Amino acid sequence: MNFAVFLDMKARGDPGGLAVADHRLRLTWRELERRASQLAHLLQARGLRRGDRMAIYLPNRVEVVVCLLACMKSGVIAVPLNWRLAGEELHKVVAHCAPACLLTTQERCGLLGAGAAPGSVLTVTDEAGEGSFWAALEACPDAFATIGCQSDDVASLLYTSGTTSTPKAAIHTHGMRVAVAGAMADCFQLSSRDVALCLSPLFHTSGTSVFANALFAGCPLILQEKWDLEDFVRLVAQEGVTFMHLIGTLLVDIAAAPESVFEPLRGRSRMRFTWGGGHAIAAEKFEAFERRIGGVFLLGYSRTEGGLTYNPLDRAARNFSDNGLPNRNSSDIAILDPVTQQPCAVGVTGEICFRGDGVSPGYWDGRYLRVVPPYEGGWQPTGDSGFMDECGHLHFLGRDDHMIKTGGENVFPEEVSTVLLELPGVADAVVVGVPDERMGQRVGAVVVRSDPALQPAAIEQACRAALAGYKIPRVIAFTDALPKLGSGKADLAACRRLLQEEAA
């Protein structure tokens, strides 16, 4: 089925209820459906047909949601782009998806490169309802019959973060959107009484999930365009936010901020839960977050290509040491030996694999679908290592290509960073391998200090009590903040450069 049908149903059932809002604009369900219908007509009038692409190069704004839904309604493939990209990185992505239409701001038009065909660009401004995008909609009919879709029809393309290589365009089908949103509505007990806050960018799988969850549950979606702690606290309090996704770096910001910042939330928070993570974080930071924001924080595992696990809502059952349980409404999970492709025993590390409705069929590569060859039984390999415990919880250890190989031994970066984050004086840390002629790699750590007096010798001494000798960081670089990718994840390549400079 077409995922946009959930918009049509909500517009009929609750036309005057709030659907989506940013700092400039608020739309009811009827208004959102009308604007999406107008854009669907405009796309058809401009010659876009099923399978053509519309790129969206904007931060979290109402217009992005309108575009995502208009594309679904008309069969056009939506391609939200990382709006933090510029130069050659951006040009490669635009050329790859070859959009027939592109939405951005007037200021960003000049950044798009030759991949944006003349006359294909619609623009918006910082003012609500201004720009060629809105002017073009006003001339279009405000009713559009959502086309029928099968589960394997493509709804959107999401580019991976490109942590280690050029981003790939993961295909998200309509069936995948229904399965993932349905599974999350089940395990998080979502309803129309909830209010979603989308902090994560809509070009990222977590932002897309918040959008899809809100549409599936029929609840308001509040968009925050850029990270600002005081604005975030205001939104959570004033809008009555009940759930959101949060990356680990923002959680660290919240845990480190002065207590006075959160005074507007004292006794007013409606927050039920937050899910997310991203890198190893000390348990006391999660606990500080829960005290300040409310609700429970649920660690999980998810990826752009699909496959998810989450900790349960029950505070007594969830913990900060694993990545939770699978939900079969989305996908099945297995830990397989990558050599034999046979299941690993409980507690034995192998490759995390998924299959099911909530898993991407592959990557879009110009004119054809590029499929990652599955293992026997249809299991899709992820390149991630982990194990399942006796309670069925997933323990994610890290990507195989991030594993540090030093002197013939394998070191999982997450294992080391978990120890570092427990140390007094460490606010944040990332662990990566540093090239070494003799050992192959050495363990390196980029550390953000909460205590300026902390020195490498103290870190090494503390690690020696918790880790095998070969796992102890041999190169340590201190920085005021971790370098980040446009998605908000730690930039591992930049961290590695910092460590190489330190080693030199």
XYZ file of C-alpha atoms in Angstrom:
504
model
C 0.000 0.000 0.000
C 0.994 3.634 -0.476
C 2.253 5.022 2.847
C 0.616 8.388 2.039
C -2.788 6.752 2.603
C -2.224 7.398 6.325
C -2.214 11.138 5.537
C -5.465 10.862 3.592
C -7.181 9.000 6.435
C -6.016 11.459 9.085
C -7.085 14.467 6.987
C -10.585 12.990 6.796
C -10.771 11.996 10.451
C -9.134 14.999 12.152
C -8.920 17.796 9.574
C -8.411 20.599 12.104
C -5.813 18.849 14.281
C -2.179 19.944 14.200
C -0.138 17.839 11.768
C 3.267 19.500 11.441
C 4.994 22.633 12.698
C 8.345 24.388 12.537
C 9.419 27.807 13.833
C 7.834 29.484 10.768
C 4.694 27.545 9.931
C 2.005 25.263 11.376
C -0.275 23.075 9.225
C -3.372 21.091 10.178
C -3.941 17.626 8.712
C -6.304 19.056 6.099
C -3.833 21.795 5.176
C -0.967 19.316 4.941
C -2.979 16.989 2.705
C -4.032 19.950 0.516
C -0.456 21.187 0.082
C 0.823 17.681 -0.660
C -1.944 17.275 -3.265
C -1.069 20.591 -4.887
C 2.596 19.599 -5.138
C 1.645 16.182 -6.554
C -0.277 17.993 -9.327
C 2.669 20.344 -9.898
C 5.106 17.452 -10.273
C 2.868 15.788 -12.834
C 2.425 19.076 -14.698
C 6.201 19.379 -14.897
C 6.427 15.924 -16.449
C 7.541 13.873 -13.453
C 6.249 10.321 -13.502
C 6.493 7.250 -11.285
C 10.153 6.517 -10.589
C 11.471 10.031 -11.321
C 13.326 11.700 -8.449
C 12.665 14.887 -6.518
C 15.609 16.038 -4.369
C 15.071 18.069 -1.204
C 18.018 20.169 -0.016
C 16.577 21.806 3.091
C 16.942 21.615 6.862
C 14.005 20.360 8.970
C 11.123 22.498 7.716
C 7.457 21.947 6.953
C 8.188 22.028 3.209
C 10.275 18.833 3.511
C 7.285 16.967 4.954
C 5.021 18.337 2.207
C 7.489 17.089 -0.411
C 7.915 13.635 1.104
C 4.144 13.117 1.110
C 3.541 14.637 -2.328
C 6.134 12.310 -3.830
C 4.492 9.296 -2.190
C 1.044 10.364 -3.383
C 2.215 10.704 -6.996
C 4.768 7.850 -7.226
C 7.772 10.162 -7.540
C 10.818 9.078 -5.513
C 11.751 11.562 -2.773
C 15.480 12.084 -2.162
C 16.193 14.186 0.946
C 19.798 15.373 0.718
C 22.212 16.135 3.520
C 21.825 19.923 3.661
C 25.204 20.216 5.386
C 27.004 18.952 2.267
C 28.629 21.386 -0.138
C 31.137 21.374 -2.985
C 32.192 18.113 -4.620
C 30.493 15.953 -1.968
C 27.124 17.534 -2.788
C 27.702 17.554 -6.549
C 28.381 13.801 -6.572
C 25.135 13.018 -4.765
C 23.029 15.327 -6.966
C 24.577 13.880 -10.124
C 23.976 10.349 -8.853
C 20.252 10.741 -8.126
C 19.713 12.982 -11.214
C 16.609 14.767 -9.875
C 13.980 16.044 -12.293
C 12.941 18.567 -9.629
C 14.787 19.978 -6.637
C 13.644 22.050 -3.650
C 16.037 24.331 -1.781
C 16.513 27.945 -0.729
C 17.513 30.732 -3.101
C 20.836 31.051 -1.257
C 21.669 27.374 -1.786
C 20.873 27.218 -5.509
C 24.423 28.055 -6.455
C 25.774 25.139 -4.417
C 23.996 22.391 -6.356
C 26.354 21.974 -9.299
C 25.640 20.759 -12.837
C 23.419 17.909 -11.648
C 20.551 20.356 -11.051
C 18.997 21.016 -14.456
C 18.049 24.652 -15.225
C 14.392 25.299 -14.506
C 14.105 22.272 -12.228
C 14.671 24.148 -8.950
C 11.914 25.383 -6.625
C 12.862 27.664 -3.744
C 11.562 28.675 -0.336
C 12.645 31.488 1.993
C 12.991 31.918 5.724
C 9.534 33.500 5.695
C 6.512 31.171 5.815
C 4.755 30.745 2.481
C 7.319 32.694 0.438
C 9.309 31.564 -2.598
C 8.678 29.994 -6.001
C 7.617 26.729 -4.337
C 4.602 28.297 -2.643
C 3.739 30.506 -5.621
C 3.623 27.461 -7.898
C 1.386 25.528 -5.482
C -1.272 28.240 -5.452
C -2.015 27.608 -9.137
C -2.593 23.861 -8.616
C -5.778 21.927 -7.687
C -6.010 21.029 -3.993
C -7.286 17.449 -4.388
C -5.173 14.540 -5.657
C -6.106 10.864 -5.580
C -3.174 9.001 -4.035
C -1.945 6.371 -6.492
C -1.971 2.702 -5.565
C 1.313 1.061 -4.608
C 2.630 -2.381 -3.841
C 4.963 -3.012 -0.935
C 8.067 -3.193 -3.129
C 7.438 0.160 -4.883
C 10.150 2.705 -4.063
C 9.076 5.532 -1.750
C 12.394 7.309 -1.198
C 16.163 7.083 -1.366
C 18.233 7.740 1.743
C 21.939 8.263 1.346
C 24.112 6.569 3.941
C 26.366 8.736 6.117
C 29.475 7.829 4.169
C 31.544 7.254 7.313
C 34.121 5.200 5.434
C 33.260 5.704 1.743
C 31.082 7.553 -0.765
C 27.433 7.569 0.410
C 25.160 4.921 -1.122
C 21.482 5.468 -1.960
C 19.550 2.952 0.145
C 16.080 2.207 -1.200
C 13.135 2.637 1.147
C 9.978 1.024 -0.195
C 6.394 1.775 0.811
C 6.213 -1.642 2.460
C 9.384 -0.917 4.412
C 7.929 2.363 5.687
C 4.731 0.614 6.844
C 6.646 -2.235 8.517
C 9.124 -0.030 10.401
C 6.499 2.505 11.503
C 4.152 -0.284 12.553
C 6.833 -2.086 14.543
C 7.849 1.105 16.345
C 4.219 2.030 17.045
C 3.860 -1.426 18.600
C 6.956 -1.455 20.811
C 6.611 2.228 21.798
C 2.802 2.136 22.249
C 2.243 5.157 19.997
C -1.154 6.798 19.519
C -2.708 10.019 18.235
C -2.297 11.456 21.752
C 1.499 11.536 21.312
C 3.535 14.497 20.061
C 6.732 13.779 18.096
C 9.804 16.012 18.048
C 12.102 15.635 15.056
C 15.592 16.819 15.976
C 17.407 14.375 13.718
C 17.597 15.600 10.119
C 14.938 14.294 7.751
C 17.660 13.136 5.361
C 18.717 10.641 8.040
C 16.992 7.331 8.775
C 16.219 8.395 12.362
C 14.545 11.623 11.231
C 12.610 9.693 8.590
C 11.464 7.262 11.284
C 10.148 10.062 13.523
C 8.237 11.497 10.546
C 6.832 8.063 9.630
C 5.949 7.249 13.243
C 3.972 10.476 13.578
C 2.105 9.840 10.321
C 1.371 6.204 11.182
C 0.107 7.117 14.673
C -1.672 10.252 13.452
C 0.043 12.562 15.955
C 1.614 16.038 15.544
C 5.181 16.311 14.256
C 7.268 19.208 15.601
C 10.432 20.063 13.654
C 13.555 21.679 15.113
C 15.667 23.147 12.318
C 19.015 23.301 14.103
C 20.336 22.246 17.491
C 19.880 24.862 20.163
C 19.566 23.589 23.734
C 17.349 26.379 25.069
C 15.056 26.200 22.029
C 14.892 22.431 22.450
C 13.803 22.756 26.099
C 11.196 25.333 25.094
C 9.753 23.070 22.384
C 9.564 20.036 24.656
C 7.717 22.084 27.290
C 5.399 24.204 25.110
C 4.451 21.562 22.544
C 3.993 18.767 25.106
C 6.448 16.482 23.293
C 6.100 12.809 24.254
C 8.772 11.114 22.117
C 11.807 11.802 19.952
C 15.057 10.383 18.621
C 18.362 11.749 19.912
C 21.945 11.074 18.846
C 24.535 10.491 21.540
C 26.373 13.784 21.019
C 23.253 15.801 21.881
C 22.573 13.624 24.900
C 26.082 14.453 26.125
C 25.308 18.179 25.624
C 22.136 17.841 27.713
C 23.869 15.926 30.499
C 26.685 18.507 30.674
C 24.517 21.655 30.652
C 23.727 23.673 33.807
C 20.669 22.467 35.712
C 19.020 25.889 35.373
C 18.576 25.401 31.605
C 15.906 22.761 32.268
C 13.790 24.796 34.685
C 10.968 25.252 32.078
C 10.504 21.456 32.092
C 10.307 21.017 35.841
C 6.910 19.479 36.553
C 5.743 20.093 32.955
C 7.382 17.390 30.860
C 5.077 14.953 29.042
C 8.037 13.011 27.615
C 7.390 9.245 27.619
C 10.535 8.021 25.894
C 13.515 8.920 23.763
C 15.348 6.410 21.621
C 18.763 6.588 20.025
C 22.420 6.382 20.860
C 25.240 6.447 18.324
C 28.328 5.761 20.414
C 29.188 4.466 23.858
C 28.011 6.760 26.658
C 28.396 6.399 30.405
C 25.251 5.273 32.266
C 25.184 8.355 34.502
C 24.749 10.572 31.428
C 21.627 8.621 30.415
C 20.328 8.957 33.960
C 21.032 12.704 34.000
C 19.155 13.024 30.706
C 16.115 11.199 32.102
C 16.047 13.388 35.214
C 16.170 16.577 33.165
C 13.958 15.712 30.187
C 11.666 13.028 31.575
C 10.617 9.599 30.378
C 13.022 6.750 29.652
C 15.933 6.620 27.232
C 15.900 3.486 25.077
C 19.095 2.329 23.438
C 18.585 0.518 20.162
C 20.169 -0.518 16.895
C 19.069 0.692 13.486
C 20.621 1.375 10.124
C 19.759 3.228 6.909
C 19.278 -0.110 5.151
C 16.736 -1.303 7.747
C 16.718 -3.770 10.593
C 16.091 -2.577 14.137
C 16.095 -3.527 17.797
C 15.045 -1.429 20.797
C 15.017 -1.668 24.557
C 11.533 -2.056 26.097
C 9.556 0.882 27.527
C 9.444 -0.718 30.959
C 12.032 1.136 33.048
C 12.749 -2.002 35.077
C 13.412 -4.058 31.919
C 15.482 -1.624 29.872
C 19.191 -1.028 30.412
C 22.119 0.907 29.000
C 24.370 -2.078 28.309
C 22.697 -3.578 25.214
C 20.742 -2.607 22.117
C 17.441 -4.227 22.962
C 15.094 -6.712 21.380
C 13.982 -7.274 17.771
C 10.377 -6.720 16.717
C 9.130 -9.176 14.101
C 6.607 -6.661 12.739
C 9.677 -5.144 11.078
C 12.393 -7.766 10.731
C 14.025 -10.953 11.994
C 17.590 -10.914 13.313
C 20.354 -13.509 13.375
C 24.027 -13.581 14.369
C 25.864 -15.566 11.706
C 29.429 -16.703 11.260
C 30.456 -14.751 8.114
C 32.604 -17.665 6.895
C 30.229 -20.604 7.381
C 27.010 -18.491 7.328
C 25.748 -20.631 10.185
C 24.086 -19.236 13.357
C 26.380 -18.380 16.262
C 25.642 -19.703 19.735
C 24.344 -17.406 22.460
C 27.121 -15.068 23.578
C 29.332 -15.778 20.548
C 30.274 -12.796 18.375
C 29.373 -12.901 14.697
C 27.886 -10.710 11.973
C 24.509 -9.083 12.626
C 22.071 -10.033 9.843
C 18.451 -9.113 9.115
C 15.640 -10.147 6.827
C 12.022 -9.095 6.547
C 9.604 -6.385 5.415
C 11.535 -3.625 7.195
C 14.805 -4.265 5.340
C 15.851 -2.366 2.215
C 16.006 -4.438 -0.992
C 19.315 -2.772 -1.894
C 20.849 0.386 -3.323
C 19.678 2.489 -6.237
C 22.524 2.953 -8.667
C 21.458 5.126 -11.552
C 19.127 2.974 -13.581
C 19.126 -0.268 -11.676
C 18.932 -1.845 -8.247
C 22.218 -3.025 -6.767
C 21.547 -5.858 -4.349
C 23.953 -7.017 -1.652
C 24.108 -10.830 -2.096
C 22.241 -12.347 0.843
C 23.458 -15.232 2.938
C 21.641 -18.566 2.844
C 18.071 -18.160 4.042
C 17.762 -14.614 2.709
C 19.740 -13.032 5.567
C 21.136 -9.619 4.645
C 24.662 -9.031 6.003
C 25.272 -5.696 7.719
C 29.040 -5.658 8.208
C 28.342 -5.087 11.918
C 29.575 -7.362 14.693
C 27.613 -8.347 17.776
C 26.099 -11.148 19.790
C 22.779 -12.138 21.357
C 22.583 -12.799 25.085
C 20.496 -15.466 26.814
C 17.548 -13.025 27.102
C 17.479 -12.362 23.341
C 18.993 -8.866 23.595
C 21.376 -7.640 20.904
C 24.843 -6.423 21.898
C 26.298 -4.317 19.066
C 30.097 -4.222 19.149
C 30.921 -2.168 16.061
C 31.455 -2.358 12.339
C 33.786 -5.024 11.020
C 35.596 -2.355 8.990
C 36.057 -0.258 12.155
C 37.643 -3.117 14.083
C 41.213 -2.369 15.145
C 43.736 -5.093 14.317
C 46.854 -4.625 16.412
C 49.660 -7.155 16.645
C 47.387 -9.979 15.482
C 44.656 -9.150 18.028
C 41.199 -7.732 17.289
C 39.915 -4.781 19.322
C 36.328 -3.544 19.158
C 36.379 0.273 19.526
C 33.104 0.287 21.477
C 34.623 -1.896 24.182
C 37.436 0.590 24.769
C 35.305 3.733 24.522
C 32.868 2.293 27.087
C 35.743 2.080 29.587
C 36.963 5.589 28.742
C 33.533 7.102 29.309
C 33.425 5.653 32.800
C 36.585 7.540 33.763
C 36.340 10.709 35.858
C 37.252 13.712 33.762
C 36.131 12.235 30.402
C 33.087 13.899 28.832
C 33.145 12.091 25.475
C 35.440 9.813 23.507
C 35.847 7.959 20.215
C 38.280 5.112 19.597
C 39.797 4.316 16.181
C 42.805 2.517 14.783
C 45.964 4.463 13.913
C 48.300 2.979 11.245
C 51.503 1.512 12.709
C 54.328 -0.035 10.705
C 55.136 -2.692 13.274
C 51.739 -3.522 14.817
C 49.537 -2.887 11.787
C 47.428 -0.510 13.901
C 47.586 1.019 17.343
C 44.556 1.836 19.462
C 43.903 5.575 19.437
C 41.402 7.657 21.407
C 40.085 11.167 20.775
C 38.945 12.464 24.162
C 36.831 15.441 25.226
C 37.827 16.336 28.784
C 35.484 17.571 31.502
C 38.590 17.970 33.682
C 41.299 20.028 31.910
C 43.937 18.524 34.220
C 43.376 14.982 32.888
C 46.531 13.613 31.224
C 47.239 10.556 28.992
C 49.149 8.783 31.769
C 46.081 8.836 34.023
C 43.920 7.431 31.214
C 46.388 4.639 30.500
C 46.620 3.731 34.180
C 42.828 3.585 34.566
C 42.386 1.545 31.359
C 45.008 -0.956 32.466
C 42.744 -2.008 35.335
C 39.829 -2.789 32.989
C 41.333 -3.843 29.651
C 43.853 -6.276 28.253
C 47.174 -4.616 27.494
C 46.718 -4.638 23.710
C 43.395 -2.761 24.061
C 44.801 0.227 25.932
C 44.921 3.460 23.855
C 48.526 4.153 22.868
C 47.775 7.461 21.139
C 45.477 10.012 22.787
C 44.380 13.348 21.340
C 42.416 15.866 23.376
C 39.858 18.103 21.684
C 37.160 20.541 22.793
C 34.485 18.659 20.791
C 34.384 15.539 18.655
C 34.492 16.247 14.907
C 31.169 15.270 13.345
C 29.690 14.323 9.988
C 26.659 16.093 8.586
C 24.470 13.371 10.098
C 25.743 14.235 13.583
C 27.770 11.046 13.910
C 31.411 11.215 14.912
C 33.654 11.804 11.894
C 35.988 8.820 12.215
C 38.262 9.955 9.391
C 38.766 13.336 11.082
C 39.381 11.601 14.429
C 41.980 9.401 12.794
C 43.727 12.476 11.328
C 43.855 14.107 14.774
C 45.478 10.991 16.193
C 47.972 10.714 13.348
C 49.010 14.312 13.966
C 49.356 13.557 17.670
C 51.421 10.441 16.958
C 53.713 12.389 14.616
